[in-house]
Rosetta silent file (secondary structure, phi, psi, omega in degrees, C-alpha in Angstrom):
SEQUENCE: MRPHFIRTVLLLGYTLIAEWLMAQDSSSSPKQIWPEMDVYYRISEKVRIYGTVSGTRSNSEYTDGTTGIYMDYFALPWLKERKLADLRDTTAGYYWWFRMGFSYSDAPHSDKKKVVNIFETETNNSFHLPLDITLSSRNRLDWRWVNGDFQPVYRPRVKFVRNFRTAYLTFDTYLWTEYFFYLNDNSQDRFRLTVGSDIKVSKNIDFEVYYLYQFLNKPDVESVNAIGLQLNFYFKSKRYKQQTEAGKISP
SCORE:     score description
SCORE:     0.000 S_00000001
   1 L     0.000  -28.532 -174.473   87.607  106.772   73.315 S_00000001
   2 H   -61.555  -45.912  178.633   87.647  103.400   75.019 S_00000001
   3 H   -57.977  -41.465 -179.891   89.776  104.414   78.049 S_00000001
   4 H   -66.120  -36.822  178.555   87.522  107.423   78.708 S_00000001
   5 H   -64.531  -43.453  179.887   84.437  105.228   78.410 S_00000001
   6 H   -62.918  -43.863  179.478   85.818  102.723   80.926 S_00000001
   7 H   -62.558  -41.262  179.086   86.688  105.465   83.404 S_00000001
   8 H   -62.894  -42.736  179.207   83.217  107.001   83.067 S_00000001
   9 H   -63.207  -41.888  178.996   81.560  103.644   83.668 S_00000001
  10 H   -62.971  -45.920  179.533   83.705  103.016   86.752 S_00000001
  11 H   -60.121  -44.388  179.776   82.927  106.430   88.231 S_00000001
  12 H   -65.456  -40.788 -179.509   79.217  105.948   87.638 S_00000001
  13 H   -63.506  -44.883  179.355   79.304  102.420   89.041 S_00000001
  14 H   -63.358  -39.154  179.550   81.045  103.431   92.257 S_00000001
  15 H   -64.962  -42.811  179.183   78.585  106.289   92.767 S_00000001
  16 H   -64.795  -38.800  177.683   75.579  104.002   92.276 S_00000001
  17 H   -62.466  -43.982  179.636   77.010  101.447   94.703 S_00000001
  18 H   -62.091  -43.681  179.358   77.499  104.123   97.333 S_00000001
  19 H   -64.455  -37.260  178.994   73.936  105.408   96.901 S_00000001
  20 H   -64.968  -41.312  178.519   72.590  101.852   97.135 S_00000001
  21 H   -64.013  -38.868 -179.458   74.449  101.219  100.380 S_00000001
  22 H   -67.875  -25.555 -177.903   73.115  104.414  101.883 S_00000001
  23 H   -82.480   -8.786 -177.656   69.556  103.385  100.987 S_00000001
  24 L   -74.208  168.475 -179.536   69.769  100.114  102.901 S_00000001
  25 L   -60.859  127.758 -176.670   68.300   99.538  106.357 S_00000001
  26 L  -103.727   24.841 -175.927   70.366  101.477  108.919 S_00000001
  27 L   -72.146  -25.495 -176.544   69.053   99.667  111.993 S_00000001
  28 L   -83.113  -56.545  179.388   72.353   97.901  112.748 S_00000001
  29 L  -151.281  153.776 -177.815   74.973  100.636  112.416 S_00000001
  30 L   -58.810  138.597  174.955   75.176  104.057  110.765 S_00000001
  31 E  -115.544  127.757 -171.958   75.861  104.058  107.024 S_00000001
  32 E  -133.968  160.144  169.220   77.506  107.170  105.692 S_00000001
  33 E  -116.850  131.744  179.944   79.040  108.710  102.571 S_00000001
  34 E  -114.071   90.381  175.826   82.222  110.729  102.982 S_00000001
  35 E   -76.638  146.379 -178.027   82.756  113.019   99.952 S_00000001
  36 E  -154.899  147.307  173.267   86.138  114.722   99.740 S_00000001
  37 E  -133.408  127.358  178.884   88.211  116.847   97.381 S_00000001
  38 E  -119.878  137.528  177.539   91.996  117.294   97.744 S_00000001
  39 E  -123.954  121.654 -177.458   94.172  119.679   95.731 S_00000001
  40 E  -110.312  139.150  177.605   97.969  119.179   95.730 S_00000001
  41 E  -132.712  112.116 -177.400  100.534  121.694   94.494 S_00000001
  42 E   -86.391  114.085 -178.386  104.148  120.555   94.210 S_00000001
  43 L   -82.888  -45.465 -178.063  106.461  123.524   94.751 S_00000001
  44 L  -150.607 -174.453 -179.648  109.814  121.734   94.563 S_00000001
  45 L   -61.693  -30.608 -174.464  111.387  118.303   94.935 S_00000001
  46 L  -105.465  -15.289 -171.648  111.087  118.520   98.723 S_00000001
  47 E  -125.174  135.630  175.206  108.014  120.681   99.351 S_00000001
  48 E  -142.593  142.732  173.400  104.345  120.244   98.529 S_00000001
  49 E  -117.081  153.120  175.185  101.225  121.962   99.843 S_00000001
  50 E  -152.969  149.426  177.223   97.686  120.689   99.714 S_00000001
  51 E  -118.947  152.309 -177.605   94.186  121.708  100.707 S_00000001
  52 E  -138.937  145.627  172.954   91.208  119.514  101.493 S_00000001
  53 E  -134.429  127.283 -177.591   87.452  119.889  101.810 S_00000001
  54 E  -145.339  167.101  179.133   85.344  116.992  103.089 S_00000001
  55 E  -153.424  176.520  176.605   82.020  116.195  104.678 S_00000001
  56 E  -127.771  123.221  179.653   79.869  113.438  106.136 S_00000001
  57 E  -111.069  118.480 -178.892   76.512  112.565  104.593 S_00000001
  58 E  -137.448  130.764 -178.685   74.197  110.469  106.749 S_00000001
  59 L    54.528   44.944  176.153   70.463  109.884  106.264 S_00000001
  60 L    66.495   13.527  177.980   70.439  112.212  103.244 S_00000001
  61 E  -131.468  149.606  175.019   71.865  115.095  105.300 S_00000001
  62 E   -86.012  122.686 -174.568   75.346  116.508  105.807 S_00000001
  63 E   -98.027  -17.572  175.784   76.225  116.187  109.493 S_00000001
  64 E  -165.493  168.393  178.248   79.635  117.920  109.501 S_00000001
  65 E  -147.850  151.832 -177.188   82.293  119.418  107.271 S_00000001
  66 E  -136.918  137.536  170.586   86.075  119.866  107.375 S_00000001
  67 E  -127.062  146.867 -178.481   88.527  122.142  105.596 S_00000001
  68 E  -155.393  157.289  175.388   92.294  121.995  105.960 S_00000001
  69 E  -134.409  135.710 -172.278   95.615  123.225  104.585 S_00000001
  70 E  -140.506  162.515  173.748   98.881  121.271  104.921 S_00000001
  71 E  -129.486  133.568  177.122  102.535  121.228  103.910 S_00000001
  72 E  -108.343  139.354  175.425  104.542  118.105  103.052 S_00000001
  73 E  -122.670  122.362 -177.038  108.322  117.857  103.295 S_00000001
  74 E  -100.786  118.984  174.831  110.007  114.976  101.465 S_00000001
  75 L   -75.840  163.564  177.927  113.317  113.693  102.796 S_00000001
  76 L   -66.808  146.303  177.723  115.822  112.185  100.389 S_00000001
  77 L   -59.908  146.197  177.727  115.275  108.504   99.587 S_00000001
  78 L   -73.634  -25.725  178.341  117.296  106.079  101.697 S_00000001
  79 L  -106.282  167.015 -175.836  118.174  104.098   98.579 S_00000001
  80 L   -68.463  -32.787 -178.354  119.693  105.374   95.345 S_00000001
  81 L  -121.224  143.481  176.956  116.563  104.760   93.287 S_00000001
  82 L  -102.811  140.773  176.599  112.940  105.324   94.143 S_00000001
  83 L   -93.550  110.541 -172.999  110.205  102.991   93.023 S_00000001
  84 L   -98.697  143.314  173.124  107.428  105.235   91.738 S_00000001
  85 L   -77.555  165.682 -179.145  103.778  104.409   91.317 S_00000001
  86 L   -86.409   -4.076  177.992  102.048  105.188   88.014 S_00000001
  87 L   -87.689  174.750 -174.960   99.578  107.552   89.644 S_00000001
  88 L   -72.701  -26.800 -179.703  100.151  111.238   90.225 S_00000001
  89 L   -80.128  112.772 -175.333  100.830  110.868   93.940 S_00000001
  90 L  -100.499   14.764 -177.217  104.535  109.986   94.223 S_00000001
  91 H   -63.371  -26.189  179.897  104.743  109.816   98.008 S_00000001
  92 H   -64.749  -20.521  179.635  105.140  106.029   97.827 S_00000001
  93 H   -78.852   -9.884 -179.536  108.535  106.620   96.241 S_00000001
  94 L  -102.773  138.972 -177.956  109.857  108.316   99.356 S_00000001
  95 L   -89.325   -9.364 -176.991  110.979  106.334  102.355 S_00000001
  96 E  -160.794  119.550  176.638  110.574  109.192  104.795 S_00000001
  97 E  -152.237  161.851 -171.360  108.463  112.330  104.659 S_00000001
  98 E  -125.490  157.149  177.128  106.669  114.710  107.010 S_00000001
  99 E  -143.241  142.058  172.482  103.396  116.622  107.126 S_00000001
 100 E  -146.307  150.612 -179.488  102.051  119.462  109.222 S_00000001
 101 E   176.760 -173.633 -175.875   98.949  121.601  108.875 S_00000001
 102 E  -134.418  140.347  175.893   95.696  122.900  110.282 S_00000001
 103 E  -135.257  155.218 -179.901   92.067  121.843  109.843 S_00000001
 104 E  -131.018  129.784  179.887   88.726  123.176  111.023 S_00000001
 105 E  -123.851  142.758  179.105   85.543  121.110  111.446 S_00000001
 106 E  -149.171  161.609  176.949   82.039  122.281  112.169 S_00000001
 107 L  -104.661  165.063  176.945   78.468  120.985  112.115 S_00000001
 108 L   -58.265  157.898 -177.599   75.445  122.600  110.406 S_00000001
 109 L   -60.947  -27.347 -179.314   73.875  125.590  112.156 S_00000001
 110 L   -80.314   -6.034 -176.006   70.848  123.448  113.027 S_00000001
 111 L  -119.000  120.835 -177.377   73.035  120.912  114.834 S_00000001
 112 L   -87.451   55.850  177.005   74.702  121.811  118.141 S_00000001
 113 L   -91.095 -179.154 -173.228   77.662  119.480  117.703 S_00000001
 114 L   -77.268  150.912  171.759   81.260  120.189  118.529 S_00000001
 115 L  -103.053  129.602 -172.821   83.598  122.569  116.730 S_00000001
 116 E  -123.721  126.249  170.933   87.067  121.102  116.258 S_00000001
 117 E  -112.816  130.380 -175.296   90.343  122.887  115.490 S_00000001
 118 E  -129.438  126.525  164.633   93.312  120.599  114.798 S_00000001
 119 E   -98.885  115.657 -171.033   97.001  121.287  114.391 S_00000001
 120 E  -105.323  134.041  173.011   98.235  118.096  112.746 S_00000001
 121 E  -130.707  138.630  179.338  101.773  116.674  112.733 S_00000001
 122 E  -155.084  155.738  174.007  102.796  113.374  111.203 S_00000001
 123 E  -127.535  142.233 -174.514  105.733  111.368  109.913 S_00000001
 124 E  -128.089  141.263  175.461  105.508  108.718  107.182 S_00000001
 125 E  -129.841  143.739  177.746  107.713  105.802  106.181 S_00000001
 126 E  -125.836  143.376  179.337  107.446  103.521  103.150 S_00000001
 127 E  -137.649  139.100 -178.465  108.922  100.072  102.575 S_00000001
 128 E   -95.955  124.428 -178.463  108.813   97.931   99.446 S_00000001
 129 E  -104.674  169.373  174.250  107.676   94.336   99.947 S_00000001
 130 H   -58.810  164.074  179.504  107.628   91.362   97.571 S_00000001
 131 H    64.950   26.447  177.550  104.923   91.171   94.873 S_00000001
 132 H    59.505   33.079  178.380  105.303   94.932   94.216 S_00000001
 133 E   -97.920  136.087  176.243  103.492   95.813   97.426 S_00000001
 134 E  -105.518  128.690  176.016  104.309   99.032   99.276 S_00000001
 135 E  -103.665  122.813  178.924  103.954   99.159  103.054 S_00000001
 136 E  -117.253  130.537  175.663  103.396  102.638  104.490 S_00000001
 137 E  -115.608  136.550 -178.396  103.435  103.421  108.195 S_00000001
 138 E  -128.203  133.505  173.350  102.151  106.711  109.531 S_00000001
 139 E  -116.184  110.255 -173.914  102.483  108.252  112.978 S_00000001
 140 E  -121.079  134.872  175.874  100.058  111.129  113.317 S_00000001
 141 E  -122.936  118.949  177.362   99.355  113.338  116.318 S_00000001
 142 E   -96.808  115.324  174.715   96.315  115.601  116.265 S_00000001
 143 E   -88.175   92.008 -169.152   96.597  118.530  118.642 S_00000001
 144 E   -99.660  138.996  169.025   92.822  119.003  118.952 S_00000001
 145 E  -118.770  110.411 -177.074   90.744  121.751  120.543 S_00000001
 146 E  -105.090  111.720 -174.838   87.116  120.616  120.813 S_00000001
 147 L    51.465   36.089  178.086   84.791  123.470  121.745 S_00000001
 148 L    91.509  -11.852  179.803   87.856  125.108  123.296 S_00000001
 149 E   -93.883  136.568 -179.160   89.016  122.041  125.283 S_00000001
 150 E   -79.318  116.893 -177.764   92.383  120.470  124.467 S_00000001
 151 L  -137.217   83.106 -177.579   91.856  116.801  123.485 S_00000001
 152 L   -71.555  151.975  179.068   94.882  115.327  121.624 S_00000001
 153 E  -136.111  130.975  174.205   94.637  112.101  119.621 S_00000001
 154 E   -99.394  127.244 -172.166   97.432  109.793  118.462 S_00000001
 155 E  -127.832   82.157  174.439   96.533  108.019  115.177 S_00000001
 156 E   -74.880  145.389 -179.693   98.978  105.325  113.969 S_00000001
 157 E  -143.183  142.335  174.589   98.148  103.739  110.618 S_00000001
 158 E  -122.112  129.571 -174.175   99.535  100.861  108.528 S_00000001
 159 E  -132.126  133.826  175.418   98.711  100.757  104.810 S_00000001
 160 E  -110.714  128.213 -175.270   99.392   98.158  102.092 S_00000001
 161 E  -129.209  137.898  176.032   99.287   99.395   98.473 S_00000001
 162 E  -131.790  124.585 -179.244   99.574   97.536   95.155 S_00000001
 163 E   -92.416  139.995  177.590   99.728   99.389   91.830 S_00000001
 164 E  -129.770  148.298  178.372   98.210   97.923   88.640 S_00000001
 165 E  -145.122  127.076  176.209   98.406   99.073   85.063 S_00000001
 166 L  -117.724 -175.188  179.917   96.578   97.786   81.987 S_00000001
 167 L   -66.908  -21.292 -174.145   96.328   99.053   78.425 S_00000001
 168 L  -124.981   -6.035 -172.668   93.369  101.206   79.408 S_00000001
 169 L  -149.661  138.755  173.665   93.509  101.746   83.139 S_00000001
 170 E  -123.714  127.329 -176.902   95.976  102.645   85.899 S_00000001
 171 E  -157.332  161.033  172.829   94.926  102.185   89.507 S_00000001
 172 E  -111.227  148.678  164.158   95.995  101.259   93.037 S_00000001
 173 E  -117.665  146.556 -176.393   94.298   98.923   95.451 S_00000001
 174 E  -148.609  159.590  175.369   94.962   99.334   99.148 S_00000001
 175 E  -139.854  129.005  176.986   94.139   98.095  102.612 S_00000001
 176 E  -141.851  154.115  176.206   94.833  100.039  105.793 S_00000001
 177 E  -124.298  143.478 -177.890   94.138   99.880  109.503 S_00000001
 178 E  -141.965  139.273  176.967   94.103  102.837  111.873 S_00000001
 179 E  -120.075  140.447  178.106   93.713  103.183  115.625 S_00000001
 180 E  -107.725  113.813  174.068   92.677  106.327  117.501 S_00000001
 181 E   -99.351  106.898  176.685   94.240  106.775  120.943 S_00000001
 182 E   -82.498  107.781 -169.224   92.359  109.562  122.750 S_00000001
 183 L   -69.301  -23.125  178.572   95.016  110.698  125.190 S_00000001
 184 L   -91.763  -26.332 -174.485   92.586  112.415  127.578 S_00000001
 185 L  -152.108   97.724 -175.321   89.821  109.818  127.558 S_00000001
 186 H   -72.207   -3.716  175.334   90.488  106.288  126.298 S_00000001
 187 H   -69.018  -15.020  178.855   86.756  105.469  126.324 S_00000001
 188 H   -93.785   -2.006 -178.272   86.675  107.212  122.920 S_00000001
 189 L   -55.626  145.420 -178.535   89.377  104.991  121.372 S_00000001
 190 E  -147.894  155.452 -178.758   88.395  103.467  118.025 S_00000001
 191 E  -127.114  133.504 -177.916   89.714  101.072  115.381 S_00000001
 192 E  -126.571  145.821  176.579   89.057  101.325  111.646 S_00000001
 193 E  -127.654  131.974 -174.046   89.655   99.004  108.706 S_00000001
 194 E  -136.203  139.314  173.078   89.543  100.307  105.129 S_00000001
 195 E  -130.667  137.778 -176.301   89.824   98.813  101.639 S_00000001
 196 E  -163.635 -173.511 -178.374   89.785  100.931   98.494 S_00000001
 197 E  -145.889  143.352  178.341   91.106  101.866   95.089 S_00000001
 198 E  -117.689  117.423 -171.296   92.715  104.954   93.562 S_00000001
 199 E  -112.382  132.758  176.755   92.032  105.319   89.817 S_00000001
 200 E   -78.722  116.840 -178.348   93.884  107.556   87.389 S_00000001
 201 L   -93.909  -44.040  178.917   91.265  109.591   85.520 S_00000001
 202 L  -150.887 -170.925 -176.541   93.479  112.058   83.632 S_00000001
 203 L   -59.137  -36.318 -174.645   96.931  113.598   83.741 S_00000001
 204 L  -117.728    6.107 -173.909   96.159  115.645   86.847 S_00000001
 205 E  -130.231  132.775  169.370   93.155  113.885   88.386 S_00000001
 206 E  -119.305  148.024  174.454   92.689  110.670   90.375 S_00000001
 207 E  -116.533  129.679 -175.660   89.411  109.300   91.668 S_00000001
 208 E  -120.070  134.921  175.722   89.442  107.356   94.924 S_00000001
 209 E  -134.423  139.018 -177.867   86.713  105.141   96.360 S_00000001
 210 E  -150.677  159.632  173.292   86.896  103.121   99.571 S_00000001
 211 E  -115.216  129.832 -178.540   84.851  101.243  102.139 S_00000001
 212 E  -121.977  135.364  175.233   85.558  101.931  105.824 S_00000001
 213 E  -123.897  126.100  175.585   84.325  100.004  108.834 S_00000001
 214 E  -103.701  125.868 -175.049   84.682  101.313  112.378 S_00000001
 215 L   -79.122  147.118  176.600   84.461   98.644  115.062 S_00000001
 216 L   -64.891  134.473  179.707   82.233   98.958  118.079 S_00000001
 217 E  -146.276  100.656  179.871   84.186   99.941  121.211 S_00000001
 218 L    62.836  170.255 -176.595   82.353  100.476  124.475 S_00000001
 219 L   -62.738  -24.349 -174.366   79.048  102.408  124.617 S_00000001
 220 L   -80.533  -17.147 -175.934   80.663  105.686  123.526 S_00000001
 221 E  -124.326  107.934 -179.713   81.955  104.449  120.136 S_00000001
 222 L   -88.341  161.521  175.849   79.451  102.867  117.768 S_00000001
 223 L   -74.932  149.976 -177.268   80.253  100.860  114.657 S_00000001
 224 E  -138.038  136.776  168.979   80.151  102.748  111.352 S_00000001
 225 E  -110.209  124.284 -176.669   79.907  101.708  107.704 S_00000001
 226 E  -136.982  141.698  171.489   81.143  104.422  105.344 S_00000001
 227 E  -108.427  123.748  177.854   81.760  104.797  101.627 S_00000001
 228 E   -99.803  132.151  176.704   84.412  107.376  100.721 S_00000001
 229 E  -124.405  117.751 -168.006   84.298  109.181   97.370 S_00000001
 230 E  -137.598  134.197  172.992   87.322  111.377   96.754 S_00000001
 231 E  -108.617  129.862  179.953   88.718  113.488   93.910 S_00000001
 232 E  -117.347  125.309  178.836   92.451  114.279   93.958 S_00000001
 233 E  -111.798  133.773 -176.793   93.928  117.068   91.825 S_00000001
 234 E  -123.680  127.293  179.537   97.711  117.309   91.289 S_00000001
 235 E  -133.567  159.040 -179.892   99.554  120.378   90.015 S_00000001
 236 E  -128.680  150.676  171.909  103.206  121.453   89.773 S_00000001
 237 L   -68.325  157.161 -178.227  104.989  124.771   89.835 S_00000001
 238 H   -60.622  -42.438 -179.107  106.412  125.875   86.503 S_00000001
 239 H   -65.736  -43.892 -179.509  109.993  125.532   87.694 S_00000001
 240 H   -65.425  -38.552  178.631  109.466  122.073   89.177 S_00000001
 241 H   -63.813  -40.706  179.136  107.731  120.908   86.002 S_00000001
 242 H   -65.265  -39.109  179.735  110.643  122.133   83.879 S_00000001
 243 H   -66.734  -40.445  179.785  113.160  120.326   86.104 S_00000001
 244 H   -69.975  -39.500  179.533  111.282  117.006   85.946 S_00000001
 245 H   -67.392  -30.566  177.813  110.808  117.233   82.188 S_00000001
 246 L   -81.060   -6.885  179.223  114.518  117.936   81.767 S_00000001
 247 L    78.927   12.910 -179.351  115.336  114.885   83.875 S_00000001
 248 L   -73.612  -31.542  177.754  117.261  116.887   86.469 S_00000001
 249 L  -136.181  161.260  176.269  115.136  115.533   89.327 S_00000001
 250 L   -80.496  149.516 -178.496  112.714  112.651   89.805 S_00000001
 251 L   -68.836    0.000    0.000  108.981  113.484   89.795 S_00000001
């Protein structure tokens, strides 16, 4: 019972912290909550699909929402053995993998904001550093159509991850930085810094919480404080599960 109690307390604590931050004075920069749910389905050793639903909550109202579907392709490891994390997401064990997919974003009917359709392509690399730290680099290109206008964005990201495991808890801590290059209009460029943790809740579920800060950049890009609350669900095909349990392939 103790592990379940600790996980429940952590989930409740993170939620209360997020609500407290949102209740603070917002005169300096917008404070937001970004809820998200991701569902991953591993088809084979090389292929995985996943869907996502997310939103932005600001001043007690949801200001936009996003849904997306993606496919991941995992290349073979460059080394003979992969170093796997203890969480369900095993992407850190691969040194090279790709993602492509489509997402749709819209604002509430009462808000005349932009509608965004994105065809996303990205490539990811992982490198193992001393002190059991994993360095992940991502090169992502969003082929965006905003209210029908083509506005592509290049989004490079660097992420540092460290996995921890105790008798009662398994979790990651991470730090990442991301820059947005708006290829049509660089006045929209923005830089973000994020620190967070990914906690193993059960066999197929992880809970992720993070704090994100977006730096002020020219009059068009304001600073943002955001708390992300994310649930990740991981599932496997029957055949892939049988192969991993038999030891024929790595998870």
